[in-house]
Coordinates of C-alpha atoms in Angstrom, one line a residue:
I1 CA 101.9 63.3 126.7
F2 CA 101.2 65.7 129.2
Y3 CA 105.4 64.9 130.6
L4 CA 106.5 65.6 126.4
F5 CA 104.5 68.1 126.7
G6 CA 105.9 69.7 129.4
T7 CA 109.4 68.7 128.8
A8 CA 108.9 70.2 125.4
C9 CA 107.8 73.7 127.7
F10 CA 110.8 73.3 130.0
W11 CA 113.1 74.0 128.1
F12 CA 111.9 76.4 125.2
T13 CA 111.6 78.5 127.9
F14 CA 115.4 77.0 129.3
D15 CA 116.4 78.3 126.2
G16 CA 115.1 81.9 126.2
L17 CA 112.1 81.7 123.8
T18 CA 109.9 82.3 126.1
G19 CA 111.1 85.9 127.2
I20 CA 111.8 86.2 123.4
Y21 CA 108.6 85.2 121.8
V22 CA 106.1 84.7 124.3
L23 CA 106.4 87.6 127.5
P24 CA 109.4 90.2 125.6
N25 CA 107.4 92.5 128.4
H26 CA 107.9 90.4 131.4
P27 CA 111.1 89.1 131.3
I28 CA 110.8 88.4 135.5
L29 CA 107.8 85.7 135.1
A30 CA 109.5 84.0 131.8
N31 CA 112.2 83.8 134.3
K32 CA 109.7 82.4 137.1
L33 CA 108.5 80.2 134.7
L34 CA 111.5 77.9 133.8
G35 CA 111.0 76.9 137.7
F36 CA 107.9 76.0 137.9
L37 CA 107.6 73.7 134.4
L38 CA 111.0 72.0 136.2
C39 CA 108.7 71.2 139.3
V40 CA 105.3 70.1 137.5
T41 CA 107.4 68.4 134.8
Y42 CA 109.6 66.6 137.5
I43 CA 106.1 65.2 138.9
I44 CA 104.4 64.3 135.8
S45 CA 107.6 62.8 135.3
N46 CA 107.5 60.5 138.2
I47 CA 104.1 59.4 137.9
F48 CA 104.5 58.7 134.3
I49 CA 107.3 56.2 135.0
A50 CA 105.7 54.8 137.8
D51 CA 102.9 53.7 135.7
I52 CA 105.1 51.8 133.0
L53 CA 107.1 50.2 136.2
E54 CA 103.4 49.0 137.3
I55 CA 104.1 51.1 140.7
K56 CA 100.9 50.1 142.3
K57 CA 99.3 50.4 145.6
S58 CA 100.4 47.5 146.9
H59 CA 103.3 48.9 147.1
R60 CA 102.9 51.3 149.9
I61 CA 106.5 52.5 151.1
S62 CA 107.4 53.5 147.3
S63 CA 104.0 54.6 146.0
A64 CA 103.9 56.9 149.5
T65 CA 107.2 57.8 148.7
L66 CA 107.0 59.0 144.9
M67 CA 103.5 60.8 146.8
T68 CA 105.6 62.5 149.5
V69 CA 107.9 63.6 147.0
N70 CA 105.4 64.7 144.4
L71 CA 103.7 66.6 146.8
F72 CA 107.1 68.9 148.2
A73 CA 107.7 69.2 144.4
G74 CA 104.0 70.5 144.3
L75 CA 105.4 73.5 147.3
S76 CA 108.4 74.1 145.6
A77 CA 106.2 75.6 142.2
A78 CA 104.1 77.1 144.1
S79 CA 107.2 78.9 146.3
I80 CA 108.2 79.7 142.9
F81 CA 105.7 82.4 143.0
T82 CA 106.3 83.3 146.6
G83 CA 110.1 83.9 146.0
H84 CA 110.7 81.3 148.5
F85 CA 111.8 79.0 145.8
S86 CA 116.1 79.3 146.9
I87 CA 114.4 78.3 150.4
F88 CA 113.2 74.5 148.2
F89 CA 115.4 73.5 145.4
P90 CA 118.2 72.3 147.3
Y91 CA 116.1 69.9 148.9
L92 CA 114.4 69.4 146.0
L93 CA 117.6 68.3 143.9
F94 CA 118.4 66.2 147.0
S95 CA 114.8 63.9 146.8
I96 CA 116.4 63.6 143.0
Y97 CA 118.5 61.0 144.5
L98 CA 114.9 59.4 146.7
V99 CA 112.9 59.2 143.2
Y100 CA 116.0 57.3 141.7
A101 CA 116.2 54.8 144.0
V102 CA 112.2 54.4 144.2
L103 CA 112.1 53.8 140.5
G104 CA 115.3 52.4 140.5
S105 CA 114.2 49.2 142.3
H106 CA 111.2 48.4 140.7
A107 CA 113.5 48.9 137.1
A108 CA 115.5 46.1 138.4
R109 CA 112.9 43.6 139.4
Q110 CA 111.0 44.6 135.8
L111 CA 114.4 43.7 134.2
I112 CA 114.0 40.7 136.1
S113 CA 110.8 39.2 135.7
G114 CA 109.0 41.7 133.0
K115 CA 107.8 41.4 129.5
T116 CA 110.3 42.1 127.3
D117 CA 108.7 45.6 126.4
I118 CA 108.9 46.6 129.9
K119 CA 112.4 45.2 130.0
I120 CA 114.2 47.9 127.5
F121 CA 112.2 50.8 128.3
S122 CA 113.4 49.7 132.4
A123 CA 117.2 49.5 130.9
A124 CA 116.9 52.9 129.6
Y125 CA 115.6 54.5 132.9
L126 CA 118.3 53.1 134.7
I127 CA 121.2 54.4 132.1
Y128 CA 119.1 58.5 132.6
G129 CA 118.3 57.6 135.9
A130 CA 121.9 57.3 136.6
G131 CA 123.4 60.4 134.4
T132 CA 120.8 62.6 136.3
V133 CA 122.0 61.4 139.8
L134 CA 125.6 62.7 137.6
T135 CA 124.2 65.9 137.3
V136 CA 123.1 66.3 140.7
A137 CA 126.0 65.2 142.4
M138 CA 128.1 67.8 140.1
N139 CA 125.8 70.1 140.7
H140 CA 126.5 69.7 144.6
G141 CA 130.2 69.1 144.1
L142 CA 130.1 66.0 144.6
F143 CA 131.6 64.4 141.8
P144 CA 134.0 66.4 139.6
A145 CA 132.7 68.2 136.2
N146 CA 134.6 67.2 132.9
N147 CA 133.5 66.7 129.6
I148 CA 133.6 63.7 129.4
T149 CA 130.5 63.3 132.7
L150 CA 128.5 66.2 131.1
H151 CA 128.4 63.6 127.7
A152 CA 127.4 60.9 130.0
S153 CA 124.7 63.3 131.5
K154 CA 123.7 64.0 127.8
I155 CA 123.6 60.9 126.3
S156 CA 122.1 59.3 129.2
Y157 CA 119.1 61.4 128.7
L158 CA 118.8 60.7 124.7
A159 CA 118.2 57.4 125.5
F160 CA 115.5 58.4 128.5
I161 CA 114.2 60.5 125.2
L162 CA 114.0 57.3 123.0
A163 CA 112.8 54.7 125.9
L164 CA 109.7 57.6 126.1
H165 CA 108.6 57.8 122.8
F166 CA 108.7 53.4 122.9
G167 CA 107.4 54.2 126.8
L168 CA 104.9 55.6 124.7
H169 CA 104.0 53.5 121.7
W170 CA 103.9 50.1 124.4
K171 CA 101.8 51.7 126.4
F172 CA 99.2 52.8 123.5
K173 CA 99.3 49.2 121.8
D174 CA 98.4 47.6 125.3
Y175 CA 95.6 50.4 125.6
R176 CA 94.3 49.1 121.6
L177 CA 94.4 45.2 123.1
S178 CA 92.5 46.2 126.2
I179 CA 89.4 47.9 124.2
A180 CA 90.2 44.9 121.9
K181 CA 89.3 42.7 124.3
S182 CA 86.4 44.7 125.8
S183 CA 84.9 45.1 122.9
Y184 CA 84.9 41.2 122.1
K185 CA 84.0 41.1 126.1
L186 CA 81.1 43.3 124.9
D187 CA 79.4 41.3 122.0
V188 CA 79.7 37.8 123.4
L189 CA 77.7 39.8 126.4
N190 CA 75.5 40.3 123.8
K191 CA 75.1 37.9 122.1
K192 CA 74.4 35.4 126.0
M193 CA 72.1 38.4 126.4
E194 CA 70.6 37.0 123.4
A195 CA 70.4 34.0 123.9
E196 CA 68.8 33.9 126.9
K197 CA 65.5 36.3 125.9
K198 CA 65.1 34.1 122.9
S199 CA 64.7 31.4 125.5
N200 CA 62.6 32.8 127.3
A201 CA 60.4 34.1 124.3
E202 CA 60.3 30.2 124.1
Q203 CA 59.4 29.1 127.6
T204 CA 56.6 31.6 127.4
R205 CA 55.4 30.2 124.2
L206 CA 55.5 27.3 125.5
L207 CA 53.7 27.8 129.2
H208 CA 50.8 29.6 127.3
M209 CA 50.7 26.4 124.5
I210 CA 50.2 24.3 127.9
D211 CA 47.8 26.9 130.3
H212 CA 46.0 26.8 126.7
E213 CA 45.5 22.9 125.4
I214 CA 45.0 21.5 129.4
R215 CA 42.2 23.9 130.1
T216 CA 39.4 23.1 128.0
P217 CA 40.2 18.8 128.5
V218 CA 40.2 19.6 132.5
S219 CA 36.9 21.9 132.4
I220 CA 35.2 18.8 129.9
I221 CA 36.0 16.4 132.5
N222 CA 35.6 18.3 136.1
S223 CA 31.8 19.0 134.4
S224 CA 31.5 15.4 133.3
V225 CA 32.3 13.9 136.9
E226 CA 30.2 16.9 138.3
S227 CA 27.8 16.1 136.5
L228 CA 28.2 12.0 137.6
R229 CA 28.5 12.7 140.9
L230 CA 24.9 14.5 140.7
L231 CA 23.6 12.4 139.2
D232 CA 24.7 9.3 142.0
N233 CA 22.7 11.0 145.1
I234 CA 19.8 9.3 144.3
E235 CA 21.5 6.1 144.0
P236 CA 22.9 3.6 146.8
I237 CA 26.2 4.8 148.6
N238 CA 29.0 2.7 145.6
T239 CA 32.4 2.8 148.3
E240 CA 34.9 1.9 144.5
R241 CA 33.1 4.3 142.8
D242 CA 33.5 7.3 145.1
R243 CA 37.3 6.1 145.1
R244 CA 37.6 7.1 141.3
Y245 CA 36.3 9.9 141.0
K246 CA 38.4 11.3 144.3
K247 CA 41.5 9.6 142.5
I248 CA 40.0 11.4 139.0
Q249 CA 39.5 15.0 141.0
R250 CA 43.0 14.7 142.3
A251 CA 44.3 14.5 138.9
I252 CA 42.5 17.3 137.8
K253 CA 43.7 19.0 140.4
R254 CA 47.0 18.3 139.4
L255 CA 46.6 20.4 136.3
E256 CA 44.7 22.8 137.5
M257 CA 48.0 23.3 139.6
L258 CA 49.9 22.8 136.3
M259 CA 48.2 25.7 135.4
H260 CA 48.1 28.1 137.9
I261 CA 52.5 27.5 138.0
A262 CA 52.2 28.1 133.7
R263 CA 50.4 31.3 134.5
K264 CA 52.9 32.2 137.7
V265 CA 56.2 31.9 135.9
D266 CA 54.6 33.2 132.8
S267 CA 54.1 36.4 134.9
T268 CA 57.3 36.6 136.8
T269 CA 60.0 36.1 133.7
S270 CA 58.2 38.4 132.3
K271 CA 59.1 40.5 134.8
T272 CA 62.1 39.4 135.5
T273 CA 65.6 40.4 133.2
A274 CA 67.6 38.1 131.5
S275 CA 70.1 38.1 133.5
Q276 CA 67.6 37.1 136.5
P277 CA 66.7 33.5 137.9
L278 CA 63.3 32.2 138.4
D279 CA 63.3 32.1 142.7
P280 CA 61.9 28.2 142.9
I281 CA 61.2 29.1 146.5
L282 CA 58.2 31.8 145.2
I283 CA 57.3 29.0 143.1
I284 CA 57.1 26.2 145.4
G285 CA 55.1 29.1 148.3
D286 CA 52.4 29.2 145.4
V287 CA 52.0 25.5 145.0
V288 CA 52.1 25.0 149.1
D289 CA 49.3 27.8 149.0
Y290 CA 47.3 26.7 146.5
F291 CA 46.6 23.1 147.7
S292 CA 46.8 23.7 151.8
P293 CA 43.3 23.6 152.5
I294 CA 44.0 26.1 155.8
K295 CA 45.7 29.4 155.7
Q296 CA 48.7 28.0 157.5
R297 CA 52.4 29.7 156.8
I298 CA 55.2 28.2 155.6
N299 CA 58.3 29.7 154.9
F300 CA 60.9 28.0 152.7
E301 CA 65.2 28.9 152.9
Q302 CA 67.4 27.5 149.9
K303 CA 70.1 25.7 150.8
E304 CA 73.8 27.7 148.6
T305 CA 75.8 24.3 148.0

């Protein structure tokens, strides 16, 4: 869009309409704007065509060459207002050969392995670039100028204008497709997060139920065992009976451990997000601390598989 707008402003100035309608009292400034818009349009054209031809940072030589040419064109645009444009202009024209060699090579690459849309644009650019190089060669006196070459240059520029519209249509279509894909991925992610939140809520309810249902029978069993133990203190020692008491107490200990883990997991789940899984190392450490008779520091590590 910037390129089309800049090109329109350039031709508006090239035809003298800027001096007549926009700057009628400043003809010198209108003439300077012609060279300025030429440089700006040249820079935007290189960036736009390189983007369509998919010249990436991995193409270091091509990217460095285009960046150097664009910086030089920027200096040329600034030199217009200092009166030194005549020094930069010959080299600016020579850079067109260099840019066409870089962009033309990538256009040829897309003709071989690119998609159908980009193949059409690449072919149009090769025609336009050849016409532009021909025009510059005629300006340098390297090629004779006649009606045939002039018409060929105009036809190549017309082909490129059509290719620009096609390229813009293709880029916008690709942009809309990427937006649709992003929206679909976002919907899938939202549904996944909702499912995880629902699962965590169900897990929390289950843990609450386990803790509530176990607490009462554990208290009854534990109090009954303690009462029997107090009554048995006056009776002779019975090894079998003590063994059974200890077995019941170990079972009670396991149930208390389950309640402890349920409360711990519940509190941990409420503090974490749906996308963050629970850390099993923390739960194992809590269980060991709960059962350990001595205050001994035990460290666990989770090995990656």
